[in-house]
Amino acid sequence: MVFTTTGATFAPAVELAPGSSAEVVWLDDQRGELARGTNPRISFGSSATRAVTMSTTFADVVTVNLGFSSKDDVGRYSLAEIYDKGPESVSGVANLTLLTNLQRFLASRSGLSGTLDLTGLSRLEHIECFQANVEAADLTGCDSLVRLCLELCNLTSLDLNPVAATLRDLRAAAQQSGGLEFAPLQQPFAQLYHFCVRDQKVTGHPAADQLPSCEEMWNWGCTQIGTLPVPGRATSVLAAWNAYTEADFSGQWTDIDVAGSLDLTDNQLTRIVISGCRALRTIRLGGNALARGQVDRVLAEVAGWGTEGTELLIDGSNAEPSRAGLTAVAELRARGWTVTVSSS
């Protein structure tokens, strides 16, 4: 396989399967040997675009590491800090598909661009390309993928159908292109717990029934409209700065031991239902279009939980609460809630 490097040095890290005795040889574009081993440091003397070929028993390679930080986009399925490595100056990778037993491909902050072809890598579990320049990714046949991080890349579209059954963690926020279009899903994300696509125009956002296991839906600033697609197991819904008009969270946030958060700041909500959502501790609904009756219902509902919370914001362009609503505000403040409502 071939790496296109652009720096004065190249120091990739390759991990082989336990027990492998395969030799790893690094060659220049004239097939001259540059280095040997799984952690070479190749010095070219100056920055330029070069092709470096890796020759080895490809089936023995389980990790290719061109850059990774365990502190980037931390989640339940993040890799451990033993994989932390500074980024390499790499603009392209060819023939990754030769690595038939690859489990981890790491290229965060590497400058990697173009299409990431991972076709047929059925054992691949982790793709980490945080703040690279990847423009497209082919995930066909990636039947074991658990975590996909393409945050701050340069995608315009993404087809997640090949990994819908196994993917647990999606990080695809803030593409440099300004927008991301998802291919229509043919099946739900059966195991996806974290869905983050914030800060970009999103087309083809999954519907509620396609997010049955989702706990964290982070899609603020994504130009979404209409009814909010409620994730199946909500613990954190951060969907501010869209144009949602209604949301019904009935039956969510019932585990009192797991503090929940909801942020729908600056949408266009005229209706919001949080019946029974007793585990919510942070509720931000400011800057919407809730009439007095809706505001009063929210305040009465939260007061009726009898819980100690953190924050309830329902101010801005929402209506002022009635006297009954203000009574609920007083009850909540007495229990430690910070409550902010509209006032004349």
CSV table of C-alpha atoms in Angstrom, one decimal, residues 16-190:
chain,number,residue,atom,x,y,z
A,16,LEU,CA,0.7,-6.4,13.7
A,17,ALA,CA,-1.5,-9.2,15.0
A,18,PRO,CA,-0.2,-10.9,18.1
A,19,GLY,CA,2.3,-13.6,17.3
A,20,SER,CA,3.1,-12.2,13.8
A,21,SER,CA,6.7,-12.3,12.7
A,22,ALA,CA,6.0,-10.3,9.5
A,23,GLU,CA,8.6,-7.9,8.4
A,24,VAL,CA,7.5,-4.3,7.5
A,25,VAL,CA,9.6,-2.6,4.8
A,26,TRP,CA,9.2,1.0,3.7
A,27,LEU,CA,10.2,1.9,0.1
A,28,ASP,CA,10.5,5.1,-2.0
A,29,ASP,CA,8.9,5.5,-5.4
A,30,GLN,CA,12.0,3.9,-7.0
A,31,ARG,CA,11.6,0.8,-4.8
A,32,GLY,CA,14.6,1.8,-2.7
A,33,GLU,CA,14.5,0.9,0.9
A,34,LEU,CA,13.8,3.7,3.3
A,35,ALA,CA,13.4,1.9,6.6
A,36,ARG,CA,12.2,-1.3,8.3
A,37,GLY,CA,9.9,-2.0,11.2
A,38,THR,CA,6.5,-1.1,12.6
A,39,ASN,CA,7.6,2.4,14.0
A,40,PRO,CA,10.0,3.8,11.4
A,41,ARG,CA,11.2,7.4,11.4
A,42,ILE,CA,12.1,8.4,7.8
A,43,SER,CA,13.8,11.7,7.3
A,44,PHE,CA,13.7,13.3,3.8
A,45,GLY,CA,15.5,16.5,4.7
A,46,SER,CA,12.9,18.8,3.2
A,47,SER,CA,9.1,19.0,2.7
A,48,ALA,CA,7.8,17.7,-0.6
A,49,THR,CA,5.1,15.4,-2.0
A,50,ARG,CA,6.4,11.8,-2.0
A,51,ALA,CA,5.1,8.3,-2.4
A,52,VAL,CA,6.1,5.8,0.3
A,53,THR,CA,5.2,2.2,-0.1
A,54,MET,CA,4.6,-0.2,2.8
A,55,SER,CA,5.5,-3.9,2.0
A,56,THR,CA,4.5,-6.6,4.5
A,57,THR,CA,2.2,-9.5,5.1
A,58,PHE,CA,-0.9,-7.4,4.7
A,59,ALA,CA,-3.2,-9.8,6.5
A,60,ASP,CA,-1.2,-9.4,9.7
A,61,VAL,CA,-1.7,-5.6,9.9
A,62,VAL,CA,-4.4,-4.7,12.5
A,63,THR,CA,-3.7,-1.0,13.1
A,64,VAL,CA,-2.4,1.9,10.9
A,65,ASN,CA,-1.8,5.0,12.9
A,66,LEU,CA,-1.0,8.3,11.2
A,67,GLY,CA,-2.2,10.4,14.1
A,68,PHE,CA,-4.6,10.1,17.1
A,69,SER,CA,-5.5,11.7,20.4
A,70,SER,CA,-7.6,9.9,22.9
A,71,LYS,CA,-8.8,13.4,24.0
A,72,ASP,CA,-10.5,14.2,20.7
A,73,ASP,CA,-14.3,13.5,20.7
A,74,VAL,CA,-14.2,11.3,23.8
A,75,GLY,CA,-17.0,8.8,24.0
A,76,ARG,CA,-17.9,5.4,25.3
A,77,TYR,CA,-16.1,3.6,22.6
A,78,SER,CA,-13.0,5.8,22.4
A,79,LEU,CA,-9.6,4.1,22.0
A,80,ALA,CA,-7.2,4.2,24.9
A,81,GLU,CA,-4.3,6.6,25.2
A,82,ILE,CA,-1.8,3.9,24.2
A,83,TYR,CA,-2.8,4.8,20.6
A,84,ASP,CA,-2.0,8.5,21.1
A,85,LYS,CA,0.4,9.7,18.4
A,86,GLY,CA,1.2,13.0,16.8
A,87,PRO,CA,-0.1,13.6,13.3
A,88,GLU,CA,1.8,12.7,10.1
A,89,SER,CA,1.8,14.9,7.0
A,90,VAL,CA,-0.1,12.6,4.7
A,91,SER,CA,-2.4,13.7,1.9
A,92,GLY,CA,-3.4,10.3,0.6
A,93,VAL,CA,-3.5,6.5,1.3
A,94,ALA,CA,-3.9,4.0,-1.5
A,95,ASN,CA,-4.7,0.3,-1.3
A,96,LEU,CA,-5.9,0.2,2.3
A,97,THR,CA,-8.2,-2.6,1.1
A,98,LEU,CA,-5.2,-5.0,1.0
A,99,LEU,CA,-5.3,-4.9,4.9
A,100,THR,CA,-8.0,-7.5,5.1
A,101,ASN,CA,-7.8,-7.9,8.9
A,102,LEU,CA,-7.4,-4.2,9.7
A,103,GLN,CA,-9.2,-3.2,12.9
A,104,ARG,CA,-8.1,0.4,13.5
A,105,PHE,CA,-7.4,3.2,11.0
A,106,LEU,CA,-6.2,6.4,12.6
A,107,ALA,CA,-5.4,9.6,10.7
A,108,SER,CA,-6.5,12.5,12.9
A,109,ARG,CA,-5.2,16.0,12.0
A,110,SER,CA,-3.1,14.3,9.3
A,111,GLY,CA,-4.2,16.3,6.3
A,112,LEU,CA,-5.5,13.2,4.6
A,113,SER,CA,-7.7,14.1,1.7
A,114,GLY,CA,-9.6,12.6,-1.2
A,115,THR,CA,-11.7,9.4,-0.9
A,116,LEU,CA,-11.1,7.0,2.0
A,117,ASP,CA,-11.7,3.6,0.4
A,118,LEU,CA,-12.3,1.0,3.1
A,119,THR,CA,-14.2,-1.4,0.9
A,120,GLY,CA,-14.4,-5.0,2.3
A,121,LEU,CA,-12.6,-4.4,5.5
A,122,SER,CA,-14.9,-6.6,7.5
A,123,ARG,CA,-12.9,-6.5,10.8
A,124,LEU,CA,-12.5,-2.7,10.9
A,125,GLU,CA,-13.9,-1.3,14.2
A,126,HIS,CA,-12.4,2.2,14.5
A,127,ILE,CA,-12.0,5.0,12.0
A,128,GLU,CA,-10.5,8.1,13.5
A,129,CYS,CA,-10.0,11.0,11.1
A,130,PHE,CA,-10.7,14.0,13.4
A,131,GLN,CA,-9.9,17.3,11.6
A,132,ALA,CA,-8.5,15.6,8.5
A,133,ASN,CA,-9.5,16.7,5.0
A,134,VAL,CA,-11.3,13.5,3.9
A,135,GLU,CA,-13.8,14.3,1.2
A,136,ALA,CA,-15.5,10.9,0.8
A,137,ALA,CA,-15.6,7.5,2.5
A,138,ASP,CA,-16.7,4.2,1.1
A,139,LEU,CA,-17.7,1.9,4.0
A,140,THR,CA,-19.0,-1.0,1.9
A,141,GLY,CA,-18.4,-4.2,3.7
A,142,CYS,CA,-17.2,-2.7,6.9
A,143,ASP,CA,-19.4,-5.1,8.9
A,144,SER,CA,-17.8,-4.6,12.3
A,145,LEU,CA,-17.5,-0.8,12.5
A,146,VAL,CA,-18.1,0.5,16.0
A,147,ARG,CA,-16.9,4.1,15.9
A,148,LEU,CA,-16.6,6.5,13.0
A,149,CYS,CA,-15.0,9.9,13.6
A,150,LEU,CA,-15.0,12.1,10.5
A,151,GLU,CA,-15.5,15.4,12.4
A,152,LEU,CA,-14.1,18.6,10.8
A,153,CYS,CA,-13.4,16.8,7.6
A,154,ASN,CA,-14.5,17.9,4.1
A,155,LEU,CA,-17.4,15.5,3.3
A,156,THR,CA,-20.4,16.5,1.4
A,157,SER,CA,-22.2,13.2,1.6
A,158,LEU,CA,-22.1,9.9,3.5
A,159,ASP,CA,-23.7,6.5,3.1
A,160,LEU,CA,-24.0,4.8,6.4
A,161,ASN,CA,-26.1,1.9,5.2
A,162,PRO,CA,-23.2,-0.6,5.2
A,163,VAL,CA,-22.6,0.0,8.9
A,164,ALA,CA,-26.1,0.7,10.2
A,165,ALA,CA,-26.3,-2.6,12.0
A,166,THR,CA,-23.0,-2.3,14.0
A,167,LEU,CA,-22.2,1.4,14.4
A,168,ARG,CA,-22.4,2.7,17.9
A,169,ASP,CA,-20.7,6.1,17.8
A,170,LEU,CA,-20.9,8.6,14.9
A,171,ARG,CA,-18.9,11.8,14.9
A,172,ALA,CA,-19.5,13.7,11.7
A,173,ALA,CA,-19.9,17.3,12.8
A,174,ALA,CA,-18.9,20.6,11.3
A,175,GLN,CA,-17.7,19.6,7.8
A,176,GLN,CA,-15.4,22.1,6.1
A,177,SER,CA,-17.8,21.9,3.1
A,178,GLY,CA,-20.6,23.4,5.2
A,179,GLY,CA,-23.1,20.6,4.7
A,180,LEU,CA,-23.6,16.9,4.9
A,181,GLU,CA,-26.1,14.8,3.0
A,182,PHE,CA,-26.9,11.3,4.4
A,183,ALA,CA,-28.0,8.6,2.0
A,184,PRO,CA,-31.5,7.3,2.8
A,185,LEU,CA,-31.3,4.6,5.4
A,186,GLN,CA,-32.6,1.1,4.5
A,187,GLN,CA,-32.5,0.0,8.2
A,188,PRO,CA,-32.3,1.6,11.6
A,189,PHE,CA,-29.1,2.3,13.5
A,190,ALA,CA,-29.7,-0.7,15.7
